Short mmCIF file of C-alpha atoms in Angstrom, two decimals:
data_model
loop_
_atom_site.label_atom_id
_atom_site.label_comp_id
_atom_site.label_asym_id
_atom_site.label_seq_id
_atom_site.Cartn_x
_atom_site.Cartn_y
_atom_site.Cartn_z
CA ASN A 149 43.48 -8.52 1.72
CA SER A 150 40.82 -8.66 4.65
CA GLU A 151 42.29 -5.18 5.68
CA THR A 152 41.74 -3.99 2.10
CA ILE A 153 38.41 -5.39 2.20
CA SER A 154 37.31 -3.66 5.36
CA ILE A 155 38.48 -0.36 4.32
CA GLU A 156 36.67 -0.62 0.67
CA GLN A 157 33.61 -1.65 2.86
CA LYS A 158 33.87 1.29 5.12
CA LEU A 159 34.39 3.92 1.96
CA ALA A 160 31.52 2.20 0.10
CA VAL A 161 29.29 2.54 2.97
CA GLN A 162 30.15 6.12 3.31
CA SER A 163 29.42 6.56 -0.36
CA ILE A 164 26.34 4.84 -0.29
CA ARG A 165 25.03 7.09 2.66
CA ARG A 166 26.21 10.44 0.58
CA PHE A 167 24.23 9.11 -2.32
CA LEU A 168 20.90 8.79 0.25
CA GLU A 169 21.68 12.19 1.46
CA SER A 170 21.71 13.54 -2.05
CA LYS A 171 18.67 11.96 -3.46
CA THR A 172 14.84 12.58 -2.31
CA SER A 173 12.44 10.30 -1.74
CA TYR A 174 10.86 11.91 -5.07
CA ASP A 175 13.55 10.65 -6.93
CA VAL A 176 12.80 6.74 -6.15
CA LEU A 177 9.19 7.04 -7.39
CA PRO A 178 8.80 5.69 -10.98
CA VAL A 179 7.87 8.31 -13.70
CA SER A 180 4.62 6.95 -13.74
CA TYR A 181 2.86 4.66 -11.21
CA ARG A 182 -0.36 3.82 -9.26
CA LEU A 183 -1.66 4.63 -6.01
CA ILE A 184 -4.30 2.84 -4.55
CA VAL A 185 -6.33 4.66 -1.72
CA MET A 186 -9.28 3.17 0.21
CA ASP A 187 -12.30 5.49 1.53
CA THR A 188 -12.55 4.82 5.28
CA SER A 189 -16.19 3.89 5.15
CA LEU A 190 -15.26 0.75 3.27
CA LEU A 191 -15.85 -2.68 4.87
CA VAL A 192 -12.69 -4.28 6.16
CA LYS A 193 -13.62 -7.44 4.49
CA LYS A 194 -14.11 -5.31 1.15
CA SER A 195 -10.66 -3.58 1.89
CA LEU A 196 -8.93 -7.11 1.85
CA ASN A 197 -10.53 -8.24 -1.43
CA ILE A 198 -8.87 -4.94 -2.84
CA LEU A 199 -5.68 -5.76 -1.51
CA LEU A 200 -5.51 -9.15 -2.86
CA GLN A 201 -6.79 -8.32 -5.95
CA ASN A 202 -4.33 -5.62 -6.68
CA ASN A 203 -1.29 -7.75 -5.36
CA ILE A 204 -0.40 -5.22 -2.34
CA VAL A 205 -0.54 -5.47 1.33
CA SER A 206 -0.80 -1.78 2.41
CA ALA A 207 -2.74 1.29 1.35
CA PRO A 208 -3.58 4.92 2.42
CA LEU A 209 -6.75 5.51 4.04
CA TRP A 210 -8.79 8.64 3.04
CA ASP A 211 -11.59 10.00 5.14
CA SER A 212 -14.16 11.73 3.10
CA HIS A 213 -15.94 13.29 5.97
CA THR A 214 -12.78 15.40 6.88
CA SER A 215 -11.48 15.12 3.44
CA ARG A 216 -7.97 14.05 5.15
CA PHE A 217 -5.68 11.21 4.88
CA ALA A 218 -6.27 8.56 8.08
CA GLY A 219 -3.25 6.68 8.09
CA LEU A 220 -2.15 3.49 6.43
CA LEU A 221 -4.04 0.00 6.33
CA THR A 222 -1.46 -2.73 6.87
CA SER A 223 -1.48 -6.31 7.67
CA SER A 224 -1.12 -5.30 11.49
CA ASP A 225 -4.92 -4.15 11.26
CA PHE A 226 -5.86 -7.35 10.02
CA ILE A 227 -3.95 -9.07 12.88
CA ASN A 228 -5.79 -6.82 15.19
CA VAL A 229 -9.10 -7.93 13.89
CA ILE A 230 -8.01 -11.76 14.27
CA GLN A 231 -6.95 -10.95 17.81
CA TYR A 232 -10.10 -9.01 18.74
CA TYR A 233 -12.24 -11.67 17.26
CA PHE A 234 -10.39 -14.55 18.98
CA SER A 235 -11.13 -12.72 22.56
CA ASN A 236 -14.54 -12.25 21.33
CA PRO A 237 -15.93 -14.90 19.40
CA ASP A 238 -19.50 -13.95 19.96
CA LYS A 239 -18.57 -10.78 17.99
CA PHE A 240 -18.71 -12.15 14.74
CA GLU A 241 -21.50 -9.87 13.32
CA LEU A 242 -19.65 -6.76 14.33
CA VAL A 243 -16.32 -8.10 12.77
CA ASP A 244 -18.10 -8.83 9.62
CA LYS A 245 -19.81 -5.34 9.46
CA LEU A 246 -16.40 -3.69 10.74
CA GLN A 247 -15.71 -0.55 8.56
CA LEU A 248 -11.97 0.71 7.99
CA ASP A 249 -12.61 3.62 10.34
CA GLY A 250 -13.69 1.21 13.12
CA LEU A 251 -10.01 -0.05 13.18
CA LYS A 252 -8.92 2.30 15.82
CA ASP A 253 -11.77 0.99 18.36
CA ILE A 254 -10.49 -2.40 17.79
CA GLU A 255 -6.66 -1.35 18.42
CA ARG A 256 -8.13 0.12 21.72
CA ALA A 257 -10.31 -2.89 22.66
CA ILE A 258 -7.35 -5.29 22.50
CA GLY A 259 -4.95 -2.54 24.27
CA VAL A 260 -2.67 -2.22 21.20
CA ARG A 261 -0.68 0.91 20.57
CA PRO A 262 -1.43 2.43 17.22
CA LEU A 263 1.64 1.98 15.02
CA ASP A 264 3.33 5.53 14.41
CA GLN A 265 3.64 5.67 10.75
CA GLY A 266 5.10 9.01 10.44
CA SER A 267 5.46 10.73 7.10
CA ILE A 268 7.57 13.07 5.26
CA HIS A 269 7.66 15.41 2.31
CA PRO A 270 8.76 13.92 -1.07
CA PHE A 271 11.34 16.24 -1.65
CA LYS A 272 13.19 15.75 1.76
CA PRO A 273 16.48 13.70 1.58
CA LEU A 274 16.18 9.86 1.17
CA TYR A 275 18.35 9.67 4.24
CA GLU A 276 15.86 11.45 6.39
CA ALA A 277 12.91 9.00 5.32
CA CYS A 278 15.04 6.26 6.07
CA CYS A 279 15.91 7.48 9.55
CA LYS A 280 12.11 8.04 10.23
CA MET A 281 11.36 4.64 9.30
CA ILE A 282 14.01 3.26 11.63
CA GLU A 283 12.61 5.67 14.25
CA SER A 284 8.99 4.94 13.93
CA ARG A 285 9.89 0.79 13.33
CA SER A 286 7.55 0.82 10.44
CA ARG A 287 8.68 -0.64 7.25
CA ARG A 288 7.03 1.81 5.17
CA ILE A 289 6.34 5.76 5.21
CA PRO A 290 3.81 8.00 3.40
CA LEU A 291 5.14 10.76 1.46
CA ILE A 292 2.90 13.63 2.12
CA ASP A 293 2.57 16.94 0.10
CA GLN A 294 -0.03 19.79 0.15
CA ASP A 295 -2.35 20.77 -2.00
CA GLU A 296 -1.25 24.28 -3.25
CA GLU A 297 -4.85 25.75 -3.47
CA THR A 298 -6.59 24.00 -0.52
CA HIS A 299 -3.71 23.17 1.78
CA ARG A 300 -5.18 19.72 1.85
CA GLU A 301 -2.70 16.83 2.28
CA ILE A 302 -2.05 14.89 -0.86
CA VAL A 303 -0.40 11.19 -0.25
CA VAL A 304 2.03 11.12 -3.27
CA SER A 305 3.07 7.71 -2.56
CA VAL A 306 4.37 5.21 0.34
CA LEU A 307 7.92 4.59 0.49
CA THR A 308 9.07 0.99 1.77
CA GLN A 309 12.29 -0.13 3.21
CA TYR A 310 12.46 -2.75 0.17
CA ARG A 311 11.92 0.03 -2.34
CA ILE A 312 14.78 1.82 -0.97
CA LEU A 313 17.18 -0.92 -0.78
CA LYS A 314 16.30 -1.87 -4.30
CA PHE A 315 16.93 1.65 -5.49
CA VAL A 316 20.38 1.71 -3.97
CA ALA A 317 21.08 -1.99 -5.44
CA LEU A 318 20.10 -0.67 -8.92
CA ASN A 319 21.86 2.75 -8.36
CA CYS A 320 24.78 2.55 -6.35
CA ARG A 321 27.79 0.70 -7.89
CA GLU A 322 29.52 0.86 -4.60
CA THR A 323 27.58 -1.98 -3.17
CA ARG A 324 30.10 -4.41 -5.01
CA TYR A 325 32.78 -3.71 -2.40
CA LEU A 326 30.48 -4.60 0.27
CA LYS A 327 32.34 -8.09 0.79
CA ARG A 328 32.82 -8.67 4.48
CA PRO A 329 30.90 -11.43 5.63
CA ILE A 330 27.82 -10.42 7.41
CA GLY A 331 28.80 -12.50 10.62
CA GLU A 332 31.39 -9.74 11.18
CA LEU A 333 29.20 -6.91 10.82
CA ASN A 334 26.90 -7.55 13.77
CA ILE A 335 23.75 -6.85 12.09
CA ILE A 336 22.27 -10.20 12.46
CA THR A 337 19.68 -10.48 14.97
CA GLN A 338 20.30 -13.77 16.72
CA GLY A 339 20.15 -15.61 20.06
CA ASN A 340 16.55 -16.33 21.84
CA LEU A 341 14.85 -15.87 18.27
CA LEU A 342 10.93 -16.12 18.49
CA SER A 343 10.14 -19.23 16.62
CA CYS A 344 7.58 -22.04 16.57
CA ARG A 345 6.91 -25.44 15.43
CA MET A 346 4.70 -26.70 12.38
CA HIS A 347 1.76 -27.76 14.81
CA THR A 348 1.68 -24.77 17.00
CA PRO A 349 -1.79 -23.26 16.75
CA VAL A 350 -1.81 -20.34 14.23
CA ILE A 351 -3.16 -17.92 16.71
CA ASP A 352 -0.30 -18.44 19.02
CA VAL A 353 2.01 -17.72 16.16
CA ILE A 354 -0.05 -14.29 15.65
CA GLN A 355 0.29 -13.46 19.24
CA LEU A 356 3.95 -13.74 18.80
CA LEU A 357 4.22 -11.46 15.90
CA THR A 358 2.37 -8.82 18.00
CA GLN A 359 4.14 -9.17 21.14
CA GLY A 360 7.49 -9.44 19.42
CA GLY A 361 6.84 -6.69 17.28
CA VAL A 362 7.98 -8.58 14.06
CA SER A 363 6.72 -9.44 10.88
CA SER A 364 7.63 -12.86 10.66
CA VAL A 365 8.05 -15.88 12.88
CA PRO A 366 10.22 -18.92 12.00
CA ILE A 367 9.18 -22.36 11.98
CA ILE A 368 11.75 -24.93 13.07
CA ASP A 369 11.74 -28.74 13.54
CA GLU A 370 12.71 -31.00 16.57
CA HIS A 371 16.35 -30.32 15.94
CA GLY A 372 16.10 -26.56 15.49
CA ARG A 373 16.45 -26.81 11.69
CA LEU A 374 14.29 -23.95 9.84
CA VAL A 375 11.66 -25.42 7.95
CA ASN A 376 9.17 -22.56 6.87
CA VAL A 377 8.35 -18.89 8.40
CA TYR A 378 4.98 -17.41 9.02
CA GLU A 379 4.61 -13.81 7.74
CA ALA A 380 2.49 -11.21 9.12
CA VAL A 381 0.96 -10.93 5.58
CA ASP A 382 -0.07 -14.52 5.64
CA VAL A 383 -2.97 -13.44 7.81
CA LEU A 384 -4.67 -11.46 4.85
CA GLY A 385 -5.06 -15.15 3.31
CA LEU A 386 -6.34 -16.50 6.57
CA ILE A 387 -8.83 -13.74 6.83
CA LYS A 388 -10.04 -14.14 3.00
CA GLY A 389 -10.41 -17.87 3.38
CA GLY A 390 -12.84 -16.83 6.57
CA ILE A 391 -10.90 -19.74 8.30
CA TYR A 392 -9.74 -17.21 10.97
CA ASN A 393 -12.74 -18.82 12.97
CA ASP A 394 -11.33 -21.97 13.23
CA LEU A 395 -8.15 -20.69 15.16
CA SER A 396 -7.45 -24.00 16.25
CA LEU A 397 -5.51 -24.46 12.86
CA SER A 398 -2.12 -25.30 13.09
CA VAL A 399 0.32 -22.63 11.65
CA GLY A 400 1.31 -25.41 9.12
CA GLU A 401 -2.07 -25.79 7.92
CA ALA A 402 -2.79 -22.21 7.91
CA LEU A 403 0.41 -22.06 5.64
CA MET A 404 -1.61 -24.14 3.03
CA ARG A 405 -3.47 -20.67 2.00
CA ARG A 406 -0.43 -19.39 0.71
CA SER A 407 -0.91 -18.98 -3.03
CA ASP A 408 1.19 -21.00 -5.54
CA ASP A 409 3.30 -17.73 -6.58
CA PHE A 410 4.79 -17.38 -3.22
CA GLU A 411 8.64 -17.31 -3.93
CA GLY A 412 9.82 -19.19 -0.86
CA VAL A 413 11.66 -18.31 2.19
CA TYR A 414 15.27 -16.78 1.60
CA THR A 415 18.04 -18.35 3.80
CA CYS A 416 21.79 -17.39 3.96
CA THR A 417 24.55 -18.03 6.14
CA LYS A 418 27.34 -15.94 8.19
CA ASN A 419 29.62 -16.26 5.52
CA ASP A 420 27.62 -14.48 2.83
CA LYS A 421 28.08 -10.77 1.81
CA LEU A 422 26.05 -7.63 1.53
CA VAL A 423 27.20 -7.37 -2.28
CA THR A 424 25.62 -10.76 -2.76
CA ILE A 425 22.46 -9.68 -0.16
CA MET A 426 21.98 -6.41 -2.17
CA ASP A 427 22.11 -8.04 -5.65
CA THR A 428 19.42 -10.88 -4.67
CA ILE A 429 17.37 -7.63 -3.25
CA ARG A 430 17.88 -6.13 -6.67
CA LYS A 431 16.53 -9.11 -8.33
CA SER A 432 13.91 -10.69 -6.25
CA ARG A 433 10.94 -9.47 -3.86
CA VAL A 434 12.60 -10.58 -0.54
CA HIS A 435 11.75 -9.21 2.80
CA ARG A 436 14.31 -10.86 5.03
CA PHE A 437 17.09 -13.45 5.13
CA PHE A 438 17.04 -16.22 7.86
CA VAL A 439 20.62 -17.27 8.82
CA VAL A 440 21.21 -20.86 9.13
CA ASP A 441 24.51 -22.93 9.25
CA GLU A 442 25.60 -25.76 7.36
CA GLU A 443 23.14 -28.28 8.78
CA GLY A 444 20.12 -25.67 8.21
CA LEU A 445 19.95 -25.01 11.91
CA LEU A 446 18.55 -21.72 12.52
CA ILE A 447 20.99 -19.16 13.75
CA GLY A 448 19.11 -15.83 13.36
CA VAL A 449 17.58 -13.35 10.94
CA LEU A 450 18.94 -10.42 8.79
CA THR A 451 15.98 -7.97 8.14
CA LEU A 452 15.84 -5.23 5.49
CA SER A 453 15.85 -2.62 8.75
CA ASP A 454 19.09 -4.29 9.71
CA ILE A 455 20.64 -3.52 6.46
CA LEU A 456 19.33 -0.32 6.33
CA LYS A 457 20.39 0.64 9.77
CA TYR A 458 24.03 -0.50 8.97
CA ILE A 459 23.98 1.62 5.87
CA LEU A 460 22.70 4.83 7.74
CA PHE A 461 24.67 4.42 11.16
CA GLU A 462 27.55 2.26 10.87
CA GLU A 463 31.09 2.45 9.73
CA GLN B 404 31.04 -9.77 -10.37
CA LYS B 405 29.69 -12.95 -9.64
CA ASP B 406 30.31 -14.06 -6.11
CA GLU B 407 31.08 -17.89 -6.60
CA ASP B 408 30.52 -18.61 -2.76
CA SER B 409 27.24 -17.00 -2.16
CA THR B 410 25.13 -19.52 0.02
CA ILE B 411 22.34 -17.36 -0.66
CA ALA B 412 19.12 -19.84 -0.97
CA ILE B 413 15.40 -20.48 -1.02
CA LEU B 414 14.47 -22.84 1.52
CA PRO B 415 12.77 -25.71 -0.28
CA SER B 416 10.25 -26.87 2.42
CA SER B 417 8.82 -23.36 2.11
CA LEU B 418 7.76 -23.72 -1.33
CA PRO B 419 4.07 -23.78 -1.20
CA GLN B 420 3.76 -27.33 -3.45
CA ILE B 421 6.34 -28.90 -1.04
CA HIS B 422 4.93 -27.60 1.98
CA ARG B 423 1.63 -29.01 0.92
CA ALA B 424 3.05 -32.31 0.14
CA ASN B 425 4.69 -32.73 3.45
CA MET B 426 1.48 -31.57 5.74
CA LEU B 427 -0.52 -34.38 3.70
CA ALA B 428 2.41 -36.83 4.38
CA ALA B 429 2.03 -35.95 7.81
CA GLY B 430 -1.58 -36.67 7.89
CA SER B 431 -3.14 -33.34 8.77
CA ALA B 432 -6.88 -33.60 8.96
CA ALA B 433 -7.54 -30.07 7.94
CA ALA B 434 -4.66 -29.86 5.26
CA THR B 435 -7.24 -31.68 2.96
CA LYS B 436 -9.53 -28.82 3.25
CA ILE B 437 -7.45 -25.86 2.94
CA SER B 438 -7.02 -24.78 -0.50
CA PRO B 439 -4.32 -22.32 -1.78
CA LEU B 440 -5.49 -18.54 -2.02
CA SER B 441 -6.23 -18.15 -5.52
CA ILE B 442 -7.26 -14.65 -5.90
CA LYS B 443 -7.51 -13.88 -9.61
CA LYS B 444 -5.67 -10.62 -10.21
CA SER B 445 -8.67 -9.78 -12.03
CA LYS B 446 -7.73 -7.01 -14.29
CA THR B 447 -9.68 -4.15 -13.20
CA LYS B 448 -11.83 -2.90 -16.38
CA TRP B 449 -11.42 0.83 -17.03
CA HIS B 450 -14.19 2.98 -18.58
CA PHE B 451 -13.61 6.69 -19.33
CA GLY B 452 -16.23 8.35 -17.47
CA ILE B 453 -19.65 6.41 -17.43
CA ARG B 454 -21.49 4.95 -20.30
CA SER B 455 -25.09 5.14 -21.13
CA ARG B 456 -27.48 4.16 -23.95
CA SER B 457 -30.40 6.13 -22.68
CA TYR B 458 -31.60 9.09 -25.14
CA PRO B 459 -29.19 11.93 -24.66
CA LEU B 460 -31.62 14.33 -22.87
CA ASP B 461 -32.62 11.92 -20.41
CA VAL B 462 -28.82 11.32 -19.35
CA MET B 463 -28.55 15.00 -18.93
CA GLY B 464 -31.97 14.96 -16.77
CA GLU B 465 -30.47 12.31 -14.66
CA ILE B 466 -27.24 14.23 -14.21
CA TYR B 467 -29.43 17.64 -13.15
CA ILE B 468 -31.34 15.81 -10.91
CA ALA B 469 -28.52 13.93 -9.26
CA LEU B 470 -26.55 17.20 -9.00
CA LYS B 471 -29.55 18.75 -7.22
CA ASN B 472 -29.99 15.94 -4.82
CA LEU B 473 -26.44 16.43 -3.72
CA GLY B 474 -26.50 19.91 -3.28
CA ALA B 475 -24.33 21.09 -6.12
CA GLU B 476 -25.15 24.20 -8.22
CA TRP B 477 -24.65 24.75 -11.92
CA ALA B 478 -24.39 27.43 -14.58
CA LYS B 479 -27.16 27.96 -16.89
CA PRO B 480 -26.13 26.28 -20.02
CA SER B 481 -25.65 28.16 -23.08
CA GLU B 482 -28.33 27.44 -25.75
CA GLU B 483 -25.69 26.15 -28.33
CA ASP B 484 -24.02 23.69 -25.78
CA LEU B 485 -26.67 21.90 -23.89
CA TRP B 486 -24.14 18.96 -23.32
CA THR B 487 -21.75 20.61 -20.99
CA ILE B 488 -22.63 21.19 -17.39
CA LYS B 489 -20.51 23.57 -15.32
CA VAL B 490 -20.65 22.38 -11.84
CA ARG B 491 -19.83 24.33 -8.57
CA TRP B 492 -19.75 21.91 -5.18
CA LYS B 493 -19.53 23.61 -1.72
CA TYR B 494 -16.95 21.49 -0.23
CA ASP B 495 -17.33 22.06 3.46
CA MET B 496 -15.02 19.84 5.64
CA GLY B 497 -17.05 20.50 8.77
CA GLN B 498 -14.25 21.33 10.89
CA PRO B 499 -13.87 25.28 10.70
CA THR B 500 -10.61 26.61 9.51
CA ASN B 501 -9.77 29.99 10.23
CA GLU B 502 -7.45 29.93 7.26
CA LYS B 503 -9.28 30.87 4.12
CA ILE B 504 -9.20 28.08 1.86
CA PRO B 505 -11.18 27.74 -1.37
CA ASP B 506 -14.35 25.77 -0.72
CA LEU B 507 -16.14 25.53 -3.79
CA MET B 508 -14.89 22.45 -6.08
CA LYS B 509 -15.58 23.42 -9.95
CA MET B 510 -16.31 20.17 -12.23
CA VAL B 511 -17.17 19.86 -15.97
CA ILE B 512 -19.65 17.20 -16.81
CA GLN B 513 -19.84 16.72 -20.39
CA LEU B 514 -22.14 14.37 -22.69
CA PHE B 515 -20.34 12.74 -25.71
CA GLN B 516 -21.65 10.49 -28.41
CA ILE B 517 -19.41 7.43 -28.91
CA GLU B 518 -21.69 5.88 -31.78
CA ALA B 519 -25.38 5.46 -32.58
CA ASN B 520 -27.20 5.57 -29.15
CA ASN B 521 -23.96 5.01 -27.16
CA TYR B 522 -22.88 7.89 -24.89
CA LEU B 523 -20.27 8.69 -22.44
CA VAL B 524 -20.34 11.07 -19.40
CA ASP B 525 -17.39 12.59 -18.72
CA PHE B 526 -16.11 14.25 -15.38
CA LYS B 527 -13.48 16.77 -15.51
CA PHE B 528 -11.91 18.54 -12.56
CA ASP B 529 -11.99 22.46 -12.74
CA GLY B 530 -10.16 23.91 -9.74
CA TRP B 531 -11.47 25.58 -6.98
CA GLU B 532 -13.28 28.79 -5.96
CA SER B 533 -13.96 30.50 -2.79
CA SER B 534 -17.48 31.02 -1.47
CA TYR B 535 -16.48 34.08 0.02
CA GLY B 536 -15.52 35.84 -3.13
CA ASP B 537 -11.98 36.59 -3.23
CA ALA B 538 -10.85 35.28 -6.47
CA SER B 539 -8.37 32.43 -5.69
CA PRO B 540 -4.92 32.52 -7.35
CA SER B 541 -5.99 30.77 -10.62
CA SER B 542 -2.58 29.30 -11.05
CA ASN B 543 -2.46 28.26 -14.78
CA GLU B 544 -2.25 24.63 -15.77
CA ASP B 545 1.53 23.94 -15.97
CA GLU B 546 2.17 25.74 -12.60
CA MET B 547 -0.86 23.75 -10.94
CA SER B 548 1.56 21.16 -10.19
CA THR B 549 0.61 19.86 -6.66
CA PHE B 550 -3.43 19.18 -6.30
CA SER B 551 -5.16 16.62 -4.47
CA ALA B 552 -7.35 14.63 -6.68
CA TYR B 553 -9.33 12.90 -3.63
CA PRO B 554 -12.03 15.77 -3.10
CA PHE B 555 -12.75 15.67 -6.93
CA LEU B 556 -12.85 11.56 -6.97
CA HIS B 557 -14.63 11.38 -4.06
CA LEU B 558 -17.51 13.68 -5.48
CA THR B 559 -17.64 11.81 -8.69
CA THR B 560 -18.28 8.61 -6.54
CA LYS B 561 -21.06 10.20 -4.58
CA LEU B 562 -22.49 11.28 -8.18
CA ILE B 563 -22.21 8.00 -9.85
CA MET B 564 -23.61 6.23 -6.71
CA GLU B 565 -26.65 8.78 -6.85
CA LEU B 566 -27.00 8.11 -10.78
CA ALA B 567 -26.66 4.32 -10.00
CA VAL B 568 -29.34 4.50 -7.22
CA ASN B 569 -31.84 6.60 -9.35
CA SER B 570 -31.38 4.78 -12.33
CA LEU C 72 -12.18 10.37 -15.05
CA ALA C 73 -11.71 6.51 -15.34
CA THR C 74 -14.15 4.15 -13.53
CA SER C 75 -14.45 0.51 -13.14
CA SER C 76 -17.66 -1.71 -13.03
CA ILE C 77 -19.13 -1.56 -9.62
CA LYS C 78 -18.38 -5.27 -8.11
CA HIS C 79 -19.56 -6.15 -4.61
CA ASN C 80 -21.02 -2.65 -3.93
CA THR C 81 -17.80 -1.19 -4.38
CA LEU C 82 -16.85 1.54 -7.02
CA CYS C 83 -13.24 2.41 -7.96
CA VAL C 84 -12.60 5.75 -9.81
CA ALA C 85 -9.22 7.06 -11.03
CA SER C 86 -7.46 10.00 -12.52
CA ILE C 87 -4.16 10.39 -13.71
CA VAL C 88 -2.59 13.43 -12.08
CA ARG C 89 0.80 15.18 -12.88
CA TYR C 90 2.77 15.43 -9.58
CA LYS C 91 5.98 17.53 -10.48
CA ARG C 92 7.38 15.67 -13.30
CA LYS C 93 5.88 12.39 -12.77
CA TYR C 94 2.50 10.56 -13.00
CA VAL C 95 0.18 9.22 -10.68
CA THR C 96 -2.79 7.19 -11.38
CA GLN C 97 -4.76 8.12 -8.24
CA MET C 98 -7.29 5.32 -7.54
CA LEU C 99 -10.08 5.75 -4.94
CA TYR C 100 -12.20 2.68 -3.73
CA ALA C 101 -15.61 3.59 -2.31
CA PRO C 102 -18.34 1.57 -0.94
CA LEU C 103 -21.85 2.18 -2.97
#
């Protein structure tokens, strides 16, 4: 039986891969959708309001001086601002008046290598967009075309790993054959996982996000049981509340900024299968699964990148 | 096919209400002061163009002044249609590009009356021209399928700001 | 062109653009 399950899984993964090669990023786009873009001369704090008001965590930037797109605004930019402010508490005035086109200077000031976003044409195979995202270790990729008259760039949309996996979960019936336990697939990130305690100062957790190049840090109790998770997007709420100047806050206190419609942290165990993982992605806005054992002890994490990498390159 | 033995779950202690209760129970001092982010996802209220209750000719005057201040040019309006302005706007990018790309953006600005003393100024993108004369390939409507709206949107923001500041 | 009321010195304009067979509501936020 397990032999059959392994063969079915292998064939299903290959079939899903062919699906990704046969579709384009354009196919993932809804028939009608919204794209919010910000002029780089906006104040950073204004851009934060716009993201929160529109319930988004990232947006393409447009430089009206050069009439070109200037990359994506993401939670990493806000993390950089917090770190800059933490090392330069006297620069409150500068941070308050910082414009989006000043974010590059902040990156240089704190010595952070800018995230290479990459980009891809909307009509390239979806498989290629996925590979580019895995390569650039970013969780989103702008779809760029050219204005046929002026040859200027057009950002058609920004594709995320979540949207692609949801597209697969909605359109590939083969996901129902992915029945091998994820513990056998060697796709869980485990062992010396970055983590913190509820009383850890939030600034230390933010440092972990940057140093670890991760988008979330699990919070464990004295027994190693998973209690909560601090995510990169939580930084937006921290800045919104203006409490970033009180960075002595513990991460537990900072998490109280979370809005009440936060869906909660998803957990699974090594016995879970990708068939139910993909079904959960189809139904809910989930960005990672923390793997725990029967006692709730933290074992590892399964990110959307891990799942995408498995579908793209394994079997 | 439901997979009965799925152990996927949502961590109860991560739900905001439960987390808050746990923090307060732990006696955290700051916890009482920190409230959850309640960004009212205020539905942006959209308008077509911009509204005005001023006298129609005053509105047109304001628009011409704003266009002039912004360095745009316009075709002389015909007697029978005083309420439409055909605008051309040099859109120089500052960086010299050897390739000849159209640099004159065309826009049509039109005043509509909605009801008694309630007017609407509508802005429409009207393609590109080249300031060095050669007629740009005026691909017709349904071929024109990849054009960037951002230069048009940018110029309308400048015009709206000019009108807002002047008024 | 669609416009939003100017709030906190920020203006948002939008227009619905056809891209191939799909429709994008392009929104641009700019400071006053």
